[in-house]
Amino acid sequence: MHPDEIEEILFTPEVIQAKVEELAQEVSCDYTGKELHLVAVLKGALVFLADFCRALSIQVTVDFMVVSSYVAAHSSGEVRILKDLDFGIKGRHVLIVEDIIDNGITLDYLMKTLSLREPASLKICTLLDKPERRLVDIKPHYNGFVVPNKFVVGYGLDFNEKYRNFPYVAILKKEAYENL
Ligand code: IMP
Ligand code: MG
């Protein structure tokens, strides 16, 4: 059962879990023998991070960032850091953990900003990718699912702070956000 605001469930908890384990295996393999530092972008990545880090078979450290991005008309977007990392990343292997890449502006900004801090490596792992909406050329190194050009919620993703606790990823009905 799911609420009326949901149009369609895209990925069930079981399907998500299998994909998270697949991603975690790939990452564990790629970073074997290295110390991996996960940088999660709050709040959307919180549920994915919790499952993903527990599925890894290598030791990791975790830090968080909070950013806000908005795209104004005739601009390529603006990103602000609301909470920066607690730890330095110079010389470290950093993997950014994100919920979704939409227009790509947030991750493009994070890649540029964090590379200036001279990490040993810097890559992106996202659960969802919505490539149709891209405004800048950015591709995730690890991606769970490609999603259609629809607004999705659940498994950490919100609309107006709601739906983050849904265990599945679903398409939100247009009425749910047009009624506001
Ligand atoms: P980007 O800068 O457009 O790539 O924005 C990425 C951020 O926008 C994500 O981390 C999400 O927090 C949010 N976002 C983009 N698309 C969706 C969606 O379909 N549902 C919920 N949040 C989204
Ligand atoms: Mg986010």
Short mmCIF file of N, CA and C and ligand atoms in Angstrom, two decimals:
data_model
loop_
_atom_site.label_atom_id
_atom_site.label_comp_id
_atom_site.label_asym_id
_atom_site.label_seq_id
_atom_site.Cartn_x
_atom_site.Cartn_y
_atom_site.Cartn_z
N MET A 1 0.84 -1.22 0.00
CA MET A 1 0.00 0.00 0.00
C MET A 1 0.86 1.25 0.00
N HIS A 2 0.44 2.23 -0.77
CA HIS A 2 1.18 3.49 -0.74
C HIS A 2 0.20 4.65 -0.86
N PRO A 3 0.63 5.82 -0.40
CA PRO A 3 -0.31 6.96 -0.35
C PRO A 3 -0.76 7.43 -1.73
N ASP A 4 -1.82 8.20 -1.72
CA ASP A 4 -2.43 8.71 -2.95
C ASP A 4 -1.50 9.57 -3.79
N GLU A 5 -0.54 10.23 -3.14
CA GLU A 5 0.35 11.14 -3.87
C GLU A 5 1.33 10.41 -4.78
N ILE A 6 1.42 9.09 -4.60
CA ILE A 6 2.39 8.32 -5.38
C ILE A 6 1.77 7.85 -6.69
N GLU A 7 2.47 8.14 -7.79
CA GLU A 7 1.98 7.73 -9.11
C GLU A 7 2.42 6.30 -9.44
N GLU A 8 3.71 6.03 -9.14
CA GLU A 8 4.24 4.71 -9.50
C GLU A 8 5.48 4.41 -8.68
N ILE A 9 5.57 3.18 -8.20
CA ILE A 9 6.79 2.79 -7.51
C ILE A 9 7.81 2.33 -8.55
N LEU A 10 8.97 2.97 -8.54
CA LEU A 10 10.00 2.63 -9.53
C LEU A 10 10.88 1.49 -9.05
N PHE A 11 11.33 1.60 -7.78
CA PHE A 11 12.23 0.59 -7.24
C PHE A 11 11.77 0.19 -5.84
N THR A 12 11.51 -1.09 -5.68
CA THR A 12 11.07 -1.62 -4.39
C THR A 12 12.27 -1.72 -3.44
N PRO A 13 12.00 -1.86 -2.15
CA PRO A 13 13.11 -2.01 -1.19
C PRO A 13 14.05 -3.16 -1.56
N GLU A 14 13.50 -4.25 -2.07
CA GLU A 14 14.33 -5.42 -2.42
C GLU A 14 15.25 -5.10 -3.59
N VAL A 15 14.69 -4.42 -4.58
CA VAL A 15 15.48 -4.07 -5.78
C VAL A 15 16.57 -3.06 -5.40
N ILE A 16 16.23 -2.13 -4.53
CA ILE A 16 17.22 -1.13 -4.09
C ILE A 16 18.34 -1.82 -3.32
N GLN A 17 17.96 -2.71 -2.41
CA GLN A 17 18.96 -3.40 -1.60
C GLN A 17 19.94 -4.19 -2.45
N ALA A 18 19.42 -4.87 -3.46
CA ALA A 18 20.28 -5.66 -4.35
C ALA A 18 21.25 -4.73 -5.09
N LYS A 19 20.75 -3.60 -5.52
CA LYS A 19 21.60 -2.65 -6.26
C LYS A 19 22.65 -2.03 -5.35
N VAL A 20 22.26 -1.70 -4.12
CA VAL A 20 23.20 -1.11 -3.16
C VAL A 20 24.34 -2.11 -2.88
N GLU A 21 23.99 -3.38 -2.75
CA GLU A 21 25.01 -4.39 -2.49
C GLU A 21 25.96 -4.54 -3.68
N GLU A 22 25.39 -4.46 -4.88
CA GLU A 22 26.20 -4.55 -6.11
C GLU A 22 27.19 -3.37 -6.17
N LEU A 23 26.69 -2.17 -5.90
CA LEU A 23 27.55 -0.98 -5.90
C LEU A 23 28.64 -1.10 -4.84
N ALA A 24 28.24 -1.56 -3.66
CA ALA A 24 29.19 -1.67 -2.54
C ALA A 24 30.29 -2.68 -2.86
N GLN A 25 29.92 -3.75 -3.55
CA GLN A 25 30.93 -4.75 -3.92
C GLN A 25 31.93 -4.17 -4.89
N GLU A 26 31.42 -3.42 -5.86
CA GLU A 26 32.27 -2.82 -6.88
C GLU A 26 33.24 -1.82 -6.22
N VAL A 27 32.69 -1.00 -5.35
CA VAL A 27 33.52 0.02 -4.67
C VAL A 27 34.53 -0.66 -3.75
N SER A 28 34.11 -1.66 -3.00
CA SER A 28 35.02 -2.38 -2.10
C SER A 28 36.19 -2.96 -2.88
N CYS A 29 35.87 -3.48 -4.06
CA CYS A 29 36.89 -4.08 -4.91
C CYS A 29 37.86 -3.01 -5.42
N ASP A 30 37.30 -1.90 -5.92
CA ASP A 30 38.13 -0.83 -6.50
C ASP A 30 39.04 -0.16 -5.47
N TYR A 31 38.61 -0.13 -4.22
CA TYR A 31 39.39 0.58 -3.19
C TYR A 31 40.10 -0.37 -2.22
N THR A 32 40.22 -1.62 -2.59
CA THR A 32 40.92 -2.57 -1.72
C THR A 32 42.34 -2.08 -1.46
N GLY A 33 42.76 -2.11 -0.19
CA GLY A 33 44.11 -1.68 0.16
C GLY A 33 44.25 -0.17 0.32
N LYS A 34 43.16 0.55 0.09
CA LYS A 34 43.20 2.01 0.25
C LYS A 34 42.27 2.42 1.38
N GLU A 35 42.54 3.58 1.95
CA GLU A 35 41.61 4.11 2.97
C GLU A 35 40.60 5.00 2.29
N LEU A 36 39.35 4.60 2.35
CA LEU A 36 38.31 5.36 1.63
C LEU A 36 37.57 6.29 2.58
N HIS A 37 37.40 7.52 2.12
CA HIS A 37 36.70 8.54 2.91
C HIS A 37 35.41 8.89 2.17
N LEU A 38 34.27 8.59 2.79
CA LEU A 38 32.98 8.89 2.16
C LEU A 38 32.52 10.29 2.54
N VAL A 39 32.09 11.04 1.54
CA VAL A 39 31.53 12.37 1.80
C VAL A 39 30.07 12.34 1.33
N ALA A 40 29.15 12.36 2.28
CA ALA A 40 27.74 12.28 1.91
C ALA A 40 27.12 13.66 1.90
N VAL A 41 26.27 13.88 0.90
CA VAL A 41 25.60 15.17 0.76
C VAL A 41 24.22 15.06 1.41
N LEU A 42 24.05 15.82 2.50
CA LEU A 42 22.78 15.77 3.23
C LEU A 42 21.74 16.68 2.60
N LYS A 43 20.43 16.40 2.80
CA LYS A 43 19.97 15.27 3.57
C LYS A 43 19.66 14.07 2.69
N GLY A 44 19.50 14.31 1.39
CA GLY A 44 19.01 13.28 0.48
C GLY A 44 19.75 11.95 0.53
N ALA A 45 21.09 12.02 0.77
CA ALA A 45 21.89 10.80 0.68
C ALA A 45 21.87 9.97 1.96
N LEU A 46 21.12 10.43 2.97
CA LEU A 46 21.25 9.80 4.29
C LEU A 46 20.85 8.33 4.31
N VAL A 47 19.78 7.97 3.64
CA VAL A 47 19.32 6.57 3.68
C VAL A 47 20.25 5.68 2.83
N PHE A 48 20.60 6.18 1.67
CA PHE A 48 21.52 5.45 0.79
C PHE A 48 22.85 5.23 1.50
N LEU A 49 23.39 6.28 2.12
CA LEU A 49 24.67 6.16 2.83
C LEU A 49 24.62 5.08 3.90
N ALA A 50 23.52 5.08 4.67
CA ALA A 50 23.40 4.13 5.78
C ALA A 50 23.47 2.69 5.28
N ASP A 51 22.77 2.40 4.19
CA ASP A 51 22.80 1.04 3.64
C ASP A 51 24.11 0.74 2.92
N PHE A 52 24.57 1.71 2.15
CA PHE A 52 25.77 1.54 1.33
C PHE A 52 27.01 1.30 2.20
N CYS A 53 27.20 2.12 3.24
CA CYS A 53 28.43 1.96 4.03
C CYS A 53 28.43 0.64 4.78
N ARG A 54 27.24 0.14 5.15
CA ARG A 54 27.20 -1.15 5.85
C ARG A 54 27.40 -2.33 4.91
N ALA A 55 27.19 -2.09 3.61
CA ALA A 55 27.38 -3.18 2.64
C ALA A 55 28.83 -3.24 2.13
N LEU A 56 29.63 -2.24 2.47
CA LEU A 56 31.04 -2.24 2.03
C LEU A 56 31.83 -3.26 2.85
N SER A 57 32.80 -3.90 2.20
CA SER A 57 33.63 -4.85 2.95
C SER A 57 34.98 -4.25 3.28
N ILE A 58 35.17 -2.96 2.98
CA ILE A 58 36.42 -2.27 3.37
C ILE A 58 36.09 -1.27 4.47
N GLN A 59 37.14 -0.85 5.18
CA GLN A 59 36.92 0.16 6.23
C GLN A 59 36.84 1.53 5.61
N VAL A 60 35.92 2.33 6.11
CA VAL A 60 35.79 3.69 5.59
C VAL A 60 35.63 4.69 6.74
N THR A 61 35.85 5.94 6.42
CA THR A 61 35.49 7.03 7.33
C THR A 61 34.41 7.84 6.62
N VAL A 62 33.62 8.57 7.40
CA VAL A 62 32.47 9.28 6.82
C VAL A 62 32.46 10.74 7.27
N ASP A 63 32.14 11.61 6.35
CA ASP A 63 31.94 13.02 6.69
C ASP A 63 30.72 13.52 5.91
N PHE A 64 30.20 14.67 6.33
CA PHE A 64 28.97 15.18 5.72
C PHE A 64 29.12 16.61 5.24
N MET A 65 28.37 16.90 4.19
CA MET A 65 28.28 18.28 3.71
C MET A 65 26.82 18.61 3.52
N VAL A 66 26.47 19.86 3.73
CA VAL A 66 25.13 20.33 3.38
C VAL A 66 25.29 21.45 2.37
N VAL A 67 24.65 21.31 1.23
CA VAL A 67 24.73 22.35 0.21
C VAL A 67 23.32 22.72 -0.24
N SER A 68 23.19 23.91 -0.75
CA SER A 68 21.90 24.27 -1.34
C SER A 68 22.21 24.74 -2.75
N SER A 69 21.36 24.34 -3.68
CA SER A 69 21.59 24.79 -5.05
C SER A 69 20.29 25.32 -5.61
N TYR A 70 20.41 26.33 -6.40
CA TYR A 70 19.20 26.76 -7.07
C TYR A 70 19.56 27.32 -8.43
N VAL A 71 18.66 27.13 -9.37
CA VAL A 71 18.92 27.57 -10.73
C VAL A 71 17.99 28.74 -11.02
N ALA A 72 18.56 29.89 -11.19
CA ALA A 72 17.76 31.06 -11.55
C ALA A 72 17.69 31.13 -13.08
N ALA A 73 16.68 31.85 -13.57
CA ALA A 73 16.55 32.00 -15.01
C ALA A 73 17.83 32.64 -15.56
N HIS A 74 18.26 32.18 -16.70
CA HIS A 74 19.45 32.71 -17.40
C HIS A 74 20.74 32.56 -16.61
N SER A 75 20.78 31.66 -15.64
CA SER A 75 22.06 31.43 -14.98
C SER A 75 22.31 29.94 -14.97
N SER A 76 23.56 29.57 -14.78
CA SER A 76 23.87 28.14 -14.82
C SER A 76 23.74 27.55 -13.43
N GLY A 77 23.21 28.33 -12.47
CA GLY A 77 22.99 27.78 -11.14
C GLY A 77 24.00 28.27 -10.14
N GLU A 78 23.59 28.22 -8.91
CA GLU A 78 24.44 28.73 -7.83
C GLU A 78 24.38 27.72 -6.71
N VAL A 79 25.53 27.41 -6.14
CA VAL A 79 25.56 26.45 -5.04
C VAL A 79 26.21 27.11 -3.83
N ARG A 80 25.62 26.89 -2.68
CA ARG A 80 26.21 27.43 -1.45
C ARG A 80 26.47 26.30 -0.48
N ILE A 81 27.61 26.35 0.20
CA ILE A 81 27.90 25.36 1.24
C ILE A 81 27.27 25.84 2.54
N LEU A 82 26.32 25.06 3.06
CA LEU A 82 25.67 25.43 4.31
C LEU A 82 26.39 24.78 5.50
N LYS A 83 26.97 23.61 5.25
CA LYS A 83 27.82 22.96 6.25
C LYS A 83 28.98 22.32 5.53
N ASP A 84 30.19 22.73 5.88
CA ASP A 84 31.38 22.19 5.23
C ASP A 84 31.82 20.91 5.95
N LEU A 85 32.80 20.23 5.37
CA LEU A 85 33.33 19.01 5.96
C LEU A 85 33.97 19.30 7.32
N ASP A 86 33.94 18.30 8.20
CA ASP A 86 34.61 18.45 9.49
C ASP A 86 36.10 18.17 9.36
N PHE A 87 36.47 17.34 8.35
CA PHE A 87 37.87 16.91 8.22
C PHE A 87 38.47 17.33 6.88
N GLY A 88 39.78 17.52 6.88
CA GLY A 88 40.49 17.82 5.64
C GLY A 88 40.54 16.59 4.74
N ILE A 89 40.68 16.80 3.45
CA ILE A 89 40.68 15.65 2.53
C ILE A 89 41.97 15.57 1.70
N LYS A 90 42.92 16.43 1.99
CA LYS A 90 44.18 16.44 1.24
C LYS A 90 44.86 15.07 1.31
N GLY A 91 45.18 14.52 0.14
CA GLY A 91 45.88 13.24 0.07
C GLY A 91 45.01 12.02 0.35
N ARG A 92 43.70 12.23 0.50
CA ARG A 92 42.82 11.10 0.84
C ARG A 92 42.01 10.66 -0.39
N HIS A 93 41.57 9.40 -0.36
CA HIS A 93 40.70 8.89 -1.41
C HIS A 93 39.25 9.19 -1.02
N VAL A 94 38.64 10.09 -1.77
CA VAL A 94 37.31 10.58 -1.41
C VAL A 94 36.26 10.09 -2.40
N LEU A 95 35.17 9.60 -1.85
CA LEU A 95 34.03 9.20 -2.69
C LEU A 95 32.81 9.98 -2.22
N ILE A 96 32.27 10.81 -3.12
CA ILE A 96 31.07 11.58 -2.79
C ILE A 96 29.86 10.66 -2.93
N VAL A 97 29.02 10.63 -1.91
CA VAL A 97 27.81 9.79 -1.94
C VAL A 97 26.60 10.70 -2.07
N GLU A 98 25.85 10.52 -3.16
CA GLU A 98 24.70 11.39 -3.45
C GLU A 98 23.44 10.56 -3.67
N ASP A 99 22.29 11.21 -3.51
CA ASP A 99 21.03 10.53 -3.78
C ASP A 99 20.72 10.53 -5.27
N ILE A 100 20.85 11.72 -5.90
CA ILE A 100 20.46 11.81 -7.32
C ILE A 100 21.26 12.92 -8.00
N ILE A 101 21.62 12.68 -9.26
CA ILE A 101 22.18 13.76 -10.08
C ILE A 101 21.09 14.18 -11.04
N ASP A 102 20.70 15.44 -10.93
CA ASP A 102 19.61 15.97 -11.72
C ASP A 102 20.22 16.89 -12.79
N ASN A 103 20.20 18.21 -12.57
CA ASN A 103 20.85 19.05 -13.57
C ASN A 103 22.37 18.97 -13.50
N GLY A 104 22.90 18.47 -12.40
CA GLY A 104 24.34 18.21 -12.29
C GLY A 104 25.13 19.35 -11.65
N ILE A 105 24.45 20.46 -11.38
CA ILE A 105 25.15 21.65 -10.89
C ILE A 105 25.77 21.43 -9.51
N THR A 106 25.03 20.76 -8.63
CA THR A 106 25.55 20.51 -7.28
C THR A 106 26.85 19.70 -7.34
N LEU A 107 26.84 18.61 -8.08
CA LEU A 107 28.03 17.77 -8.11
C LEU A 107 29.17 18.38 -8.89
N ASP A 108 28.84 19.15 -9.92
CA ASP A 108 29.88 19.84 -10.67
C ASP A 108 30.61 20.80 -9.74
N TYR A 109 29.83 21.52 -8.94
CA TYR A 109 30.40 22.46 -7.97
C TYR A 109 31.24 21.72 -6.93
N LEU A 110 30.69 20.62 -6.40
CA LEU A 110 31.42 19.87 -5.37
C LEU A 110 32.72 19.27 -5.91
N MET A 111 32.68 18.76 -7.13
CA MET A 111 33.89 18.19 -7.73
C MET A 111 34.97 19.27 -7.85
N LYS A 112 34.56 20.46 -8.31
CA LYS A 112 35.53 21.55 -8.49
C LYS A 112 36.06 22.03 -7.14
N THR A 113 35.14 22.23 -6.18
CA THR A 113 35.55 22.77 -4.87
C THR A 113 36.42 21.78 -4.12
N LEU A 114 36.01 20.51 -4.13
CA LEU A 114 36.77 19.53 -3.35
C LEU A 114 38.10 19.19 -4.02
N SER A 115 38.18 19.26 -5.35
CA SER A 115 39.49 18.97 -5.98
C SER A 115 40.54 20.00 -5.63
N LEU A 116 40.11 21.23 -5.35
CA LEU A 116 41.06 22.27 -4.94
C LEU A 116 41.75 21.93 -3.62
N ARG A 117 41.12 21.04 -2.85
CA ARG A 117 41.71 20.63 -1.56
C ARG A 117 42.69 19.47 -1.73
N GLU A 118 42.97 19.12 -2.99
CA GLU A 118 43.98 18.12 -3.34
C GLU A 118 43.82 16.73 -2.72
N PRO A 119 42.64 16.11 -2.91
CA PRO A 119 42.51 14.71 -2.48
C PRO A 119 43.36 13.80 -3.39
N ALA A 120 43.70 12.61 -2.90
CA ALA A 120 44.45 11.67 -3.74
C ALA A 120 43.58 11.23 -4.91
N SER A 121 42.27 11.07 -4.66
CA SER A 121 41.32 10.78 -5.73
C SER A 121 39.96 11.29 -5.30
N LEU A 122 39.12 11.57 -6.29
CA LEU A 122 37.79 12.13 -6.00
C LEU A 122 36.79 11.55 -7.00
N LYS A 123 35.85 10.77 -6.50
CA LYS A 123 34.85 10.16 -7.38
C LYS A 123 33.45 10.33 -6.82
N ILE A 124 32.47 9.99 -7.68
CA ILE A 124 31.06 10.15 -7.30
C ILE A 124 30.35 8.81 -7.34
N CYS A 125 29.58 8.55 -6.28
CA CYS A 125 28.69 7.38 -6.28
C CYS A 125 27.28 7.88 -6.00
N THR A 126 26.39 7.73 -6.95
CA THR A 126 25.01 8.19 -6.77
C THR A 126 24.05 7.02 -6.92
N LEU A 127 22.97 7.06 -6.16
CA LEU A 127 21.98 6.00 -6.28
C LEU A 127 21.18 6.17 -7.58
N LEU A 128 20.83 7.42 -7.88
CA LEU A 128 19.98 7.69 -9.04
C LEU A 128 20.61 8.71 -9.96
N ASP A 129 20.33 8.57 -11.25
CA ASP A 129 20.82 9.52 -12.25
C ASP A 129 19.67 9.86 -13.18
N LYS A 130 19.46 11.18 -13.38
CA LYS A 130 18.39 11.65 -14.26
C LYS A 130 19.03 12.42 -15.41
N PRO A 131 19.66 11.70 -16.34
CA PRO A 131 20.53 12.36 -17.34
C PRO A 131 19.80 13.34 -18.27
N GLU A 132 18.49 13.11 -18.47
CA GLU A 132 17.74 14.01 -19.37
C GLU A 132 17.72 15.46 -18.92
N ARG A 133 17.93 15.67 -17.63
CA ARG A 133 17.83 17.03 -17.09
C ARG A 133 19.18 17.76 -17.01
N ARG A 134 20.23 17.11 -17.47
CA ARG A 134 21.57 17.66 -17.25
C ARG A 134 21.79 19.01 -17.91
N LEU A 135 22.34 19.97 -17.14
CA LEU A 135 22.72 21.28 -17.67
C LEU A 135 24.23 21.40 -17.80
N VAL A 136 24.95 20.60 -17.04
CA VAL A 136 26.41 20.60 -17.14
C VAL A 136 26.88 19.17 -17.38
N ASP A 137 28.07 19.05 -17.97
CA ASP A 137 28.56 17.74 -18.36
C ASP A 137 29.22 17.05 -17.17
N ILE A 138 28.43 16.24 -16.49
CA ILE A 138 28.99 15.50 -15.36
C ILE A 138 28.40 14.09 -15.33
N LYS A 139 29.29 13.11 -15.12
CA LYS A 139 28.84 11.72 -15.09
C LYS A 139 29.30 11.07 -13.79
N PRO A 140 28.41 10.25 -13.17
CA PRO A 140 28.85 9.56 -11.95
C PRO A 140 29.79 8.41 -12.29
N HIS A 141 30.77 8.15 -11.40
CA HIS A 141 31.66 7.00 -11.60
C HIS A 141 30.92 5.71 -11.23
N TYR A 142 30.03 5.83 -10.23
CA TYR A 142 29.19 4.69 -9.84
C TYR A 142 27.75 5.18 -9.79
N ASN A 143 26.85 4.43 -10.44
CA ASN A 143 25.44 4.82 -10.44
C ASN A 143 24.55 3.60 -10.27
N GLY A 144 23.51 3.76 -9.42
CA GLY A 144 22.58 2.66 -9.21
C GLY A 144 21.59 2.51 -10.34
N PHE A 145 20.73 3.52 -10.49
CA PHE A 145 19.65 3.44 -11.49
C PHE A 145 19.55 4.75 -12.27
N VAL A 146 19.18 4.61 -13.54
CA VAL A 146 18.82 5.78 -14.34
C VAL A 146 17.31 5.97 -14.17
N VAL A 147 16.88 7.21 -13.91
CA VAL A 147 15.44 7.46 -13.73
C VAL A 147 14.94 8.40 -14.82
N PRO A 148 13.64 8.29 -15.13
CA PRO A 148 13.06 9.18 -16.14
C PRO A 148 12.96 10.61 -15.63
N ASN A 149 12.63 11.51 -16.51
CA ASN A 149 12.53 12.92 -16.17
C ASN A 149 11.24 13.23 -15.40
N LYS A 150 11.14 12.67 -14.21
CA LYS A 150 9.98 12.85 -13.34
C LYS A 150 10.50 13.13 -11.94
N PHE A 151 9.67 13.75 -11.10
CA PHE A 151 10.11 14.01 -9.74
C PHE A 151 9.95 12.76 -8.88
N VAL A 152 11.04 12.31 -8.31
CA VAL A 152 10.99 11.07 -7.53
C VAL A 152 11.23 11.34 -6.04
N VAL A 153 10.63 10.51 -5.21
CA VAL A 153 10.77 10.66 -3.75
C VAL A 153 10.97 9.29 -3.11
N GLY A 154 11.35 9.34 -1.83
CA GLY A 154 11.53 8.11 -1.07
C GLY A 154 12.99 7.73 -0.96
N TYR A 155 13.29 6.82 -0.03
CA TYR A 155 14.66 6.35 0.21
C TYR A 155 15.63 7.54 0.37
N GLY A 156 15.17 8.53 1.13
CA GLY A 156 16.01 9.72 1.41
C GLY A 156 15.60 10.95 0.61
N LEU A 157 14.99 10.73 -0.56
CA LEU A 157 14.63 11.88 -1.40
C LEU A 157 13.29 12.47 -0.97
N ASP A 158 13.24 13.79 -0.99
CA ASP A 158 12.06 14.46 -0.45
C ASP A 158 11.38 15.35 -1.47
N PHE A 159 10.14 15.72 -1.13
CA PHE A 159 9.53 16.90 -1.72
C PHE A 159 9.05 17.73 -0.54
N ASN A 160 9.58 18.92 -0.40
CA ASN A 160 9.25 19.77 0.76
C ASN A 160 9.45 19.04 2.08
N GLU A 161 10.56 18.29 2.17
CA GLU A 161 10.95 17.55 3.38
C GLU A 161 10.08 16.33 3.68
N LYS A 162 9.11 16.05 2.82
CA LYS A 162 8.27 14.87 3.04
C LYS A 162 8.76 13.68 2.21
N TYR A 163 8.34 12.52 2.57
CA TYR A 163 8.54 11.25 1.86
C TYR A 163 9.94 10.62 2.01
N ARG A 164 10.85 11.27 2.74
CA ARG A 164 12.22 10.73 2.85
C ARG A 164 12.24 9.33 3.44
N ASN A 165 11.27 9.03 4.31
CA ASN A 165 11.28 7.75 5.01
C ASN A 165 10.58 6.63 4.25
N PHE A 166 10.07 6.90 3.06
CA PHE A 166 9.51 5.80 2.26
C PHE A 166 10.62 4.81 1.93
N PRO A 167 10.35 3.50 2.05
CA PRO A 167 11.42 2.53 1.80
C PRO A 167 11.67 2.27 0.31
N TYR A 168 10.84 2.82 -0.54
CA TYR A 168 11.01 2.62 -2.00
C TYR A 168 11.25 3.97 -2.67
N VAL A 169 11.63 3.92 -3.95
CA VAL A 169 11.75 5.15 -4.76
C VAL A 169 10.54 5.19 -5.68
N ALA A 170 9.81 6.31 -5.63
CA ALA A 170 8.57 6.39 -6.39
C ALA A 170 8.44 7.72 -7.11
N ILE A 171 7.61 7.71 -8.16
CA ILE A 171 7.30 8.95 -8.87
C ILE A 171 6.16 9.63 -8.14
N LEU A 172 6.36 10.92 -7.87
CA LEU A 172 5.33 11.69 -7.18
C LEU A 172 4.33 12.21 -8.21
N LYS A 173 3.05 12.12 -7.86
CA LYS A 173 2.01 12.64 -8.77
C LYS A 173 2.18 14.14 -8.93
N LYS A 174 1.94 14.63 -10.13
CA LYS A 174 2.06 16.07 -10.38
C LYS A 174 1.17 16.88 -9.43
N GLU A 175 -0.04 16.37 -9.15
CA GLU A 175 -0.97 17.10 -8.28
C GLU A 175 -0.35 17.36 -6.90
N ALA A 176 0.52 16.45 -6.46
CA ALA A 176 1.09 16.58 -5.11
C ALA A 176 1.92 17.84 -4.98
N TYR A 177 2.56 18.27 -6.06
CA TYR A 177 3.34 19.51 -5.93
C TYR A 177 2.68 20.69 -6.63
N GLU A 178 1.71 20.41 -7.49
CA GLU A 178 1.04 21.54 -8.14
C GLU A 178 -0.05 22.16 -7.26
N ASN A 179 -0.53 21.37 -6.28
CA ASN A 179 -1.57 21.88 -5.37
C ASN A 179 -1.05 22.87 -4.35
N LEU A 180 0.29 22.93 -4.25
CA LEU A 180 0.84 23.78 -3.18
C LEU A 180 0.81 25.26 -3.57
P1 IMP B 1 21.32 18.92 -9.18
O1 IMP B 1 22.24 20.05 -8.81
O2 IMP B 1 20.14 19.38 -10.01
O3 IMP B 1 21.99 17.74 -9.80
O4 IMP B 1 20.57 18.59 -7.86
C1 IMP B 1 20.77 17.58 -7.09
C2 IMP B 1 19.88 17.68 -5.86
O5 IMP B 1 18.54 18.11 -6.15
C3 IMP B 1 19.75 16.29 -5.33
O6 IMP B 1 20.80 16.02 -4.42
C4 IMP B 1 18.40 16.29 -4.70
O7 IMP B 1 18.50 16.70 -3.35
C5 IMP B 1 17.59 17.30 -5.50
N1 IMP B 1 16.74 16.59 -6.52
C6 IMP B 1 16.91 16.58 -7.84
N2 IMP B 1 15.96 15.85 -8.46
C7 IMP B 1 15.18 15.37 -7.48
C8 IMP B 1 14.00 14.51 -7.48
O8 IMP B 1 13.50 14.03 -8.49
N3 IMP B 1 13.47 14.26 -6.25
C9 IMP B 1 13.98 14.75 -5.09
N4 IMP B 1 15.07 15.54 -5.05
C10 IMP B 1 15.66 15.84 -6.23
MG MG B 2 20.68 15.97 -2.36
#
